[in-house]
C-alpha cells in the first residue's frame, strides 16, 4: 500500500500468442483487472526475440523440461477448466497475429483485446496454424474487420516496426518469459502468479 | 481417479536445501500429505549436479531472471506468510546437510524430515551458511543427535555415495528443478503447483 492507491492501476500484460500459459492467464487476468478497476494493456511480443536478447535459451530446449511442460500444459488447462489442445506445430512463430494486433490496437484497445482472445482460442482450442495468413484474417473478419484492410495492415512495414518496438519495450521492461505481468514496479511471471497479482491489486 | 485410489499414495519430494522455493513448499506439502493420508519421502539432491546432467543452465545465470527471482522470493515468502531472508551467500552448495540427511534417513525418515525442516529454517530464516560443518552439526545436536557421531556420518564415504545415488535417482526420475514432486506418473515443478498436487491427491 502506498500513495498510488488512489490512482487506477495500469497492468502491462506481455505475452507471446503461441504461449499456452499466456492463454491460460489471459481471461483470468482480464477478470481480475475488471474486479479491481485496473486498466489492462495487452503487449504481444515474440518470445524468442526477447529471450535471445536476455541471453536465455528457449524454455523447451531441454528434453526433461520439454517432457514436463507438455504434460503440465494439459494438466494446467484442466486445472483452470479451459478447453485446450497443444497444436501439432509447437512452438510456432506468432509474428502475424502480433503485427495485426498492433495495427488494431492503435484504433481500439478493446477491439485488439477481443482479437487477441480469439487468436488464443483458434490456436489452442481449434489448433489452427498462426503462420497461415488466412487463419489470422478470418479471425479479423469474424470481428467485423474487412479482410483486405486487415491483410494490408498485417503485411505493412509499419506493423513490422510496431512489433519490433514492442519486443524492445518488453526487453527494456526486464521481461524474460511469457506470460509476464508488470504493475507499478512489480513483475509477475507465469499464470501461477495470478494469486499474487490479485493480492497486490487488493492491497495497493 | 483410477484403481490406485485404494492404495496409500507415495509422494517423492525432490529438492535442494539451498532452494527458497523448496523451503516455501516443504511445510505445506507435509500438511497436504497428512490431509490425504499420503506418505511423504524427502529426497535432497544437489540441483547443480542434476541440471547439469539434464544439460540445463543454472536458473539464476541470466541477469533479467536473477533480478526477478530475488524479488519474487521475498514476495512469495510474504504470500505464504513465512519468515524469510535470502542468505548473503546465495546460491550455495548444500552437500553437507544432504549427506547427513541420508545417514539419518536410514534409521528414521521422521528424524531426517525434522532435520530437513530445521536446515531450511537455519538457512532461510537465520541466514547460517550451509557450507560450515559446525552449523549443520548444531542442528543435529538440537535434535538430540550426538555431534561427534553426526560429524562421522556427514563426512563418511558412505554419505557421499548416498548423495551421489540420490542425485542419480533424481536425474532418472526426470527432475530438472527444485522443488520437484512426483506422485505416481505425475510430476509437479515448483511451489506454485501445490494446488494441482492437492487436486491430484483429492481425485486419486
mmCIF file of N, CA and C in Angstrom, chain A residues 18 20-21 57-75 84 86-92, chain B residues 54-57 173-177 180 187 189:
data_model
loop_
_atom_site.group_PDB
_atom_site.id
_atom_site.type_symbol
_atom_site.label_atom_id
_atom_site.label_comp_id
_atom_site.label_asym_id
_atom_site.label_seq_id
_atom_site.Cartn_x
_atom_site.Cartn_y
_atom_site.Cartn_z
ATOM 1 N N UNK A 18 1.778 -17.650 -28.985
ATOM 2 C CA UNK A 18 1.967 -19.101 -29.042
ATOM 3 C C UNK A 18 2.300 -19.699 -27.676
ATOM 4 N N UNK A 20 1.038 -21.262 -24.311
ATOM 5 C CA UNK A 20 -0.148 -21.819 -23.653
ATOM 6 C C UNK A 20 -0.434 -21.153 -22.298
ATOM 7 N N UNK A 21 0.629 -20.880 -21.540
ATOM 8 C CA UNK A 21 0.415 -20.302 -20.207
ATOM 9 C C UNK A 21 -0.131 -18.876 -20.307
ATOM 10 N N UNK A 57 18.128 -19.397 -23.126
ATOM 11 C CA UNK A 57 17.743 -20.411 -24.114
ATOM 12 C C UNK A 57 16.216 -20.578 -24.150
ATOM 13 N N UNK A 58 15.665 -21.072 -25.253
ATOM 14 C CA UNK A 58 14.220 -21.366 -25.301
ATOM 15 C C UNK A 58 13.848 -22.352 -24.187
ATOM 16 N N UNK A 59 12.699 -22.134 -23.536
ATOM 17 C CA UNK A 59 12.335 -22.947 -22.357
ATOM 18 C C UNK A 59 12.206 -24.441 -22.630
ATOM 19 N N UNK A 60 11.871 -24.810 -23.873
ATOM 20 C CA UNK A 60 11.631 -26.225 -24.143
ATOM 21 C C UNK A 60 12.784 -26.881 -24.879
ATOM 22 N N UNK A 61 13.954 -26.291 -24.802
ATOM 23 C CA UNK A 61 15.137 -26.824 -25.492
ATOM 24 C C UNK A 61 15.752 -28.015 -24.770
ATOM 25 N N UNK A 62 15.220 -28.377 -23.615
ATOM 26 C CA UNK A 62 15.820 -29.424 -22.802
ATOM 27 C C UNK A 62 14.823 -30.573 -22.673
ATOM 28 N N UNK A 63 15.208 -31.778 -23.073
ATOM 29 C CA UNK A 63 14.246 -32.897 -23.116
ATOM 30 C C UNK A 63 13.464 -33.107 -21.815
ATOM 31 N N UNK A 64 14.132 -33.061 -20.659
ATOM 32 C CA UNK A 64 13.419 -33.324 -19.405
ATOM 33 C C UNK A 64 12.353 -32.252 -19.154
ATOM 34 N N UNK A 65 12.708 -30.997 -19.443
ATOM 35 C CA UNK A 65 11.757 -29.904 -19.225
ATOM 36 C C UNK A 65 10.666 -29.917 -20.291
ATOM 37 N N UNK A 66 11.033 -30.244 -21.507
ATOM 38 C CA UNK A 66 10.056 -30.330 -22.597
ATOM 39 C C UNK A 66 8.996 -31.385 -22.269
ATOM 40 N N UNK A 67 9.444 -32.561 -21.845
ATOM 41 C CA UNK A 67 8.513 -33.628 -21.455
ATOM 42 C C UNK A 67 7.567 -33.133 -20.364
ATOM 43 N N UNK A 68 8.167 -32.494 -19.367
ATOM 44 C CA UNK A 68 7.380 -31.996 -18.243
ATOM 45 C C UNK A 68 6.315 -30.999 -18.706
ATOM 46 N N UNK A 69 6.750 -30.020 -19.521
ATOM 47 C CA UNK A 69 5.849 -28.938 -19.897
ATOM 48 C C UNK A 69 4.669 -29.418 -20.731
ATOM 49 N N UNK A 70 4.908 -30.367 -21.625
ATOM 50 C CA UNK A 70 3.797 -30.861 -22.450
ATOM 51 C C UNK A 70 2.710 -31.482 -21.571
ATOM 52 N N UNK A 71 3.108 -32.236 -20.576
ATOM 53 C CA UNK A 71 2.126 -32.818 -19.660
ATOM 54 C C UNK A 71 1.510 -31.735 -18.770
ATOM 55 N N UNK A 72 2.362 -30.809 -18.311
ATOM 56 C CA UNK A 72 1.889 -29.753 -17.408
ATOM 57 C C UNK A 72 0.876 -28.832 -18.103
ATOM 58 N N UNK A 73 1.055 -28.613 -19.394
ATOM 59 C CA UNK A 73 0.107 -27.768 -20.138
ATOM 60 C C UNK A 73 -1.283 -28.379 -20.130
ATOM 61 N N UNK A 74 -1.366 -29.672 -20.425
ATOM 62 C CA UNK A 74 -2.667 -30.352 -20.407
ATOM 63 C C UNK A 74 -3.287 -30.309 -19.011
ATOM 64 N N UNK A 75 -2.453 -30.597 -18.022
ATOM 65 C CA UNK A 75 -2.965 -30.644 -16.639
ATOM 66 C C UNK A 75 -3.404 -29.261 -16.171
ATOM 67 N N UNK A 84 -8.419 -27.063 -24.334
ATOM 68 C CA UNK A 84 -7.031 -26.921 -24.778
ATOM 69 C C UNK A 84 -6.551 -28.150 -25.521
ATOM 70 N N UNK A 86 -2.687 -28.934 -27.470
ATOM 71 C CA UNK A 86 -1.433 -28.372 -27.967
ATOM 72 C C UNK A 86 -1.416 -28.538 -29.489
ATOM 73 N N UNK A 87 -1.221 -27.417 -30.225
ATOM 74 C CA UNK A 87 -1.194 -27.513 -31.697
ATOM 75 C C UNK A 87 -0.090 -28.459 -32.161
ATOM 76 N N UNK A 88 -0.331 -29.106 -33.295
ATOM 77 C CA UNK A 88 0.654 -30.056 -33.822
ATOM 78 C C UNK A 88 2.017 -29.411 -34.014
ATOM 79 N N UNK A 89 2.002 -28.204 -34.588
ATOM 80 C CA UNK A 89 3.255 -27.485 -34.780
ATOM 81 C C UNK A 89 3.470 -26.558 -33.578
ATOM 82 N N UNK A 90 4.377 -26.939 -32.727
ATOM 83 C CA UNK A 90 4.611 -26.178 -31.499
ATOM 84 C C UNK A 90 6.040 -26.404 -31.045
ATOM 85 N N UNK A 91 6.777 -25.330 -30.604
ATOM 86 C CA UNK A 91 6.372 -23.917 -30.662
ATOM 87 C C UNK A 91 6.281 -23.400 -32.090
ATOM 88 N N UNK A 92 5.710 -22.212 -32.226
ATOM 89 C CA UNK A 92 5.422 -21.656 -33.548
ATOM 90 C C UNK A 92 5.599 -20.141 -33.502
ATOM 91 N N UNK B 54 20.975 -32.774 -16.986
ATOM 92 C CA UNK B 54 19.861 -32.531 -17.922
ATOM 93 C C UNK B 54 20.253 -31.504 -18.990
ATOM 94 N N UNK B 55 21.530 -31.113 -19.014
ATOM 95 C CA UNK B 55 22.050 -30.141 -19.980
ATOM 96 C C UNK B 55 21.401 -28.773 -19.863
ATOM 97 N N UNK B 56 21.004 -28.423 -18.637
ATOM 98 C CA UNK B 56 20.356 -27.129 -18.418
ATOM 99 C C UNK B 56 21.265 -26.169 -17.653
ATOM 100 N N UNK B 57 21.115 -24.864 -17.921
ATOM 101 C CA UNK B 57 21.920 -23.876 -17.201
ATOM 102 C C UNK B 57 21.313 -23.590 -15.824
ATOM 103 N N UNK B 173 14.547 -39.838 -12.643
ATOM 104 C CA UNK B 173 13.121 -39.551 -12.464
ATOM 105 C C UNK B 173 12.678 -38.370 -13.335
ATOM 106 N N UNK B 174 13.625 -37.734 -14.027
ATOM 107 C CA UNK B 174 13.276 -36.602 -14.893
ATOM 108 C C UNK B 174 13.241 -35.261 -14.185
ATOM 109 N N UNK B 175 13.790 -35.229 -12.984
ATOM 110 C CA UNK B 175 13.819 -33.973 -12.225
ATOM 111 C C UNK B 175 14.744 -32.976 -12.931
ATOM 112 N N UNK B 176 14.345 -31.704 -12.985
ATOM 113 C CA UNK B 176 15.174 -30.669 -13.625
ATOM 114 C C UNK B 176 15.085 -29.340 -12.871
ATOM 115 N N UNK B 177 14.512 -29.372 -11.663
ATOM 116 C CA UNK B 177 14.407 -28.140 -10.880
ATOM 117 C C UNK B 177 14.101 -28.473 -9.436
ATOM 118 N N UNK B 180 10.582 -30.311 -6.741
ATOM 119 C CA UNK B 180 10.029 -31.168 -7.788
ATOM 120 C C UNK B 180 9.345 -32.342 -7.096
ATOM 121 N N UNK B 187 4.291 -35.402 -12.459
ATOM 122 C CA UNK B 187 5.411 -34.596 -11.973
ATOM 123 C C UNK B 187 4.936 -33.163 -11.784
ATOM 124 N N UNK B 189 6.440 -29.292 -10.799
ATOM 125 C CA UNK B 189 7.601 -28.439 -10.531
ATOM 126 C C UNK B 189 7.165 -27.142 -9.865
#
